[in-house]
Amino acid sequence: MLDARRLLCPLPVIRTQDRIAALTPGDRLTVYCTDPGVIHDIPAWCRIHGHIVIECRETDDEIIIVIEVGVAALNGNSTTTVQSDKG
Amino acid sequence: MEAIIGSLYTERHMNNTHTPMPTPRKAVALISGGLDSMLAARVIADQGVHVEGINFYTGFCVEGHTHAIRKKDRDKDKRNNALWVAEQLGIKLHIIDVIEEYKDVVINPRHGYGQHLNPCLDCKVFMVHKAQAWAWMEEHQFDFIITGEVIGQRPKSQRKATMPLIARESGADDRLLRPLSARNLPPTLPEKEGWVDRERLFDFHGRSRKPQIELAAKLGFEDFSQPSGGCCFLTDKSYSKRLADLWQSRGRRDYEFDDIMLLKVGRHLRPRPHYKIVIGREEGENNYLSGYRHDFPTIKTISHKGAFALVDGEVTDDDLRQAAAIVARYSQGRDSDQVQTQITRPGQPVCGYIVTVAPMSGDEIPSSWYV
Ligand code: SF4
């Protein structure tokens, strides 16, 4: 789990990126945020790096995003795989 | 021709039969989120080079913050332009936190400031240097760096004379390619080695945006961001004034991350040299400022809605009473005879103590107090 509450974008994206760099494909990371900008930014970052957004949930005071680390992430020299979390 | 095609590839990677497997040359593009860096990256990617983007977060970037803080802006499109550009280009984007290292660029720019406190030339040298340090790393192994710089686009930092200076001082030297102005500059290593075809690069120069707009149309880009002043708050006159005030009041030129964030938020007034008040202008800003209640004395109007403020400085109770009368002016009780305020100092119970004040009138607040 990554606590990115009270951080404003792009810091939640940077913290997510740095945490995911230490994970392996198939691992899941749950990110807790308060900046509504993450609803756009974290899924966009995941799409360009080939990670999958499993869940993006908004409660009264926070946003919870669950990410699964994708295989494309490890293959730095390959063509980027773009995956969408939308339907 | 054969030689050129051959050199477009590197034998960096071997397959498991030890036969060299050609992989494309790799370039890292500085992506600001604006049109120029988007075009530069695309032009090189179109020549068969593997391009990835890099973006530096200095703390002064315009992206997101004020939208995230101000409630009235929350419904606006809050996309991060650098991420959006990367997605349009289909390239990876690496966002690097340089908040700490960037302080030296802002505080001690070797080449001075631009119109305000924007150290654009030092900033470019710093960013190309950082991009290079990242790109040449063992696990990344990029071959060259791309920027969207155009000769003559900005009066101080993007001139013909500054282009070689940035290349030299950053250490990138002839591995720094500006595809939009390349044909106005001496050939770089990627051009000399045939990794990119110089003939398919551009000779844009001057302040006109027309060539970029035309190229964007030709490449099918319809929606893009064109920041007019620059890519960060340091090009903003009132923001720079606040930063200068911060340095002057502290008697030293430094800052913490929270300092520069707070300069983006609220109304700032300095009634005495030793303290400043930051007053939220609406609910979102009030909420944001209240997150700092453990670090600063705070003032909140309780008989009337509308104002929450932080007080920055070593303050006496009399100072806080004066600050409360100013804060009351920005509450819905501005025309009332008396407004009740709650003052809390860090480390004290959150309920603080109540002070009743007469809101200051507009005439009592000289314009010199506004920072
Ligand atoms: S506008 Fe800001 S980010 Fe852009 S070059 Fe100047 S100082 Fe750097």
PDB file of N, CA, C and O in Angstrom, chain A residues 6-7 16 18-19 24 32 39 41 48-49 64 68 70 72-73 84 86:
ATOM      1  N   ARG A   6      -2.646  13.819   0.752  1.00  0.00           N
ATOM      2  CA  ARG A   6      -2.163  15.201   0.918  1.00  0.00           C
ATOM      3  C   ARG A   6      -1.077  15.576  -0.097  1.00  0.00           C
ATOM      4  O   ARG A   6      -0.609  16.708  -0.095  1.00  0.00           O
ATOM      5  N   LEU A   7      -0.690  14.658  -0.935  1.00  0.00           N
ATOM      6  CA  LEU A   7       0.275  15.028  -1.985  1.00  0.00           C
ATOM      7  C   LEU A   7      -0.512  15.495  -3.206  1.00  0.00           C
ATOM      8  O   LEU A   7      -1.541  14.917  -3.543  1.00  0.00           O
ATOM      9  N   THR A  16       4.092   6.542  -7.028  1.00  0.00           N
ATOM     10  CA  THR A  16       3.594   5.273  -7.585  1.00  0.00           C
ATOM     11  C   THR A  16       4.649   4.664  -8.517  1.00  0.00           C
ATOM     12  O   THR A  16       4.964   3.476  -8.437  1.00  0.00           O
ATOM     13  N   ASP A  18       7.864   5.167  -8.559  1.00  0.00           N
ATOM     14  CA  ASP A  18       9.054   4.709  -7.841  1.00  0.00           C
ATOM     15  C   ASP A  18       8.768   3.404  -7.090  1.00  0.00           C
ATOM     16  O   ASP A  18       9.628   2.526  -7.011  1.00  0.00           O
ATOM     17  N   ARG A  19       7.559   3.273  -6.544  1.00  0.00           N
ATOM     18  CA  ARG A  19       7.224   2.047  -5.817  1.00  0.00           C
ATOM     19  C   ARG A  19       7.105   0.868  -6.789  1.00  0.00           C
ATOM     20  O   ARG A  19       7.590  -0.225  -6.533  1.00  0.00           O
ATOM     21  N   THR A  24       7.281  -6.719  -9.197  1.00  0.00           N
ATOM     22  CA  THR A  24       7.407  -7.595 -10.370  1.00  0.00           C
ATOM     23  C   THR A  24       6.031  -7.775 -11.011  1.00  0.00           C
ATOM     24  O   THR A  24       5.002  -7.565 -10.347  1.00  0.00           O
ATOM     25  N   TYR A  32      -3.428   5.251  -1.966  1.00  0.00           N
ATOM     26  CA  TYR A  32      -4.430   6.102  -1.317  1.00  0.00           C
ATOM     27  C   TYR A  32      -4.065   7.553  -1.580  1.00  0.00           C
ATOM     28  O   TYR A  32      -2.944   7.968  -1.289  1.00  0.00           O
ATOM     29  N   ILE A  39      -7.138  10.797 -10.528  1.00  0.00           N
ATOM     30  CA  ILE A  39      -8.123   9.990 -11.275  1.00  0.00           C
ATOM     31  C   ILE A  39      -7.767   9.995 -12.765  1.00  0.00           C
ATOM     32  O   ILE A  39      -8.002   9.019 -13.475  1.00  0.00           O
ATOM     33  N   ASP A  41      -4.420  11.123 -13.796  1.00  0.00           N
ATOM     34  CA  ASP A  41      -2.977  10.960 -13.985  1.00  0.00           C
ATOM     35  C   ASP A  41      -2.465   9.542 -13.747  1.00  0.00           C
ATOM     36  O   ASP A  41      -1.612   9.060 -14.506  1.00  0.00           O
ATOM     37  N   ILE A  48       0.478   4.143 -20.295  1.00  0.00           N
ATOM     38  CA  ILE A  48       1.680   4.277 -21.129  1.00  0.00           C
ATOM     39  C   ILE A  48       2.795   3.343 -20.688  1.00  0.00           C
ATOM     40  O   ILE A  48       3.722   3.095 -21.454  1.00  0.00           O
ATOM     41  N   HIS A  49       2.705   2.829 -19.466  1.00  0.00           N
ATOM     42  CA  HIS A  49       3.758   1.907 -19.005  1.00  0.00           C
ATOM     43  C   HIS A  49       3.306   0.447 -19.002  1.00  0.00           C
ATOM     44  O   HIS A  49       4.063  -0.425 -18.576  1.00  0.00           O
ATOM     45  N   ILE A  64      -8.968   5.705  -3.994  1.00  0.00           N
ATOM     46  CA  ILE A  64      -8.171   4.482  -3.823  1.00  0.00           C
ATOM     47  C   ILE A  64      -7.996   3.845  -5.199  1.00  0.00           C
ATOM     48  O   ILE A  64      -8.984   3.580  -5.897  1.00  0.00           O
ATOM     49  N   GLU A  68      -2.203  -3.307 -11.028  1.00  0.00           N
ATOM     50  CA  GLU A  68      -1.457  -4.561 -11.198  1.00  0.00           C
ATOM     51  C   GLU A  68      -0.275  -4.278 -12.130  1.00  0.00           C
ATOM     52  O   GLU A  68      -0.455  -3.708 -13.211  1.00  0.00           O
ATOM     53  N   GLY A  70       2.275  -4.571 -14.901  1.00  0.00           N
ATOM     54  CA  GLY A  70       2.190  -5.259 -16.189  1.00  0.00           C
ATOM     55  C   GLY A  70       3.528  -5.819 -16.646  1.00  0.00           C
ATOM     56  O   GLY A  70       4.587  -5.414 -16.159  1.00  0.00           O
ATOM     57  N   ALA A  72       4.839  -5.503 -19.706  1.00  0.00           N
ATOM     58  CA  ALA A  72       5.536  -4.557 -20.583  1.00  0.00           C
ATOM     59  C   ALA A  72       6.469  -3.659 -19.792  1.00  0.00           C
ATOM     60  O   ALA A  72       7.456  -3.163 -20.320  1.00  0.00           O
ATOM     61  N   ALA A  73       6.162  -3.469 -18.515  1.00  0.00           N
ATOM     62  CA  ALA A  73       6.957  -2.572 -17.687  1.00  0.00           C
ATOM     63  C   ALA A  73       8.412  -2.998 -17.602  1.00  0.00           C
ATOM     64  O   ALA A  73       9.305  -2.181 -17.505  1.00  0.00           O
ATOM     65  N   SER A  84      -5.897  -0.264 -21.435  1.00  0.00           N
ATOM     66  CA  SER A  84      -6.871   0.633 -20.830  1.00  0.00           C
ATOM     67  C   SER A  84      -7.584  -0.066 -19.693  1.00  0.00           C
ATOM     68  O   SER A  84      -7.831  -1.255 -19.733  1.00  0.00           O
ATOM     69  N   LYS A  86     -10.430   0.965 -18.926  1.00  0.00           N
ATOM     70  CA  LYS A  86     -11.851   1.219 -19.182  1.00  0.00           C
ATOM     71  C   LYS A  86     -12.481   0.015 -19.860  1.00  0.00           C
ATOM     72  O   LYS A  86     -12.070  -0.340 -20.963  1.00  0.00           O
TER      73      LYS A  86
END
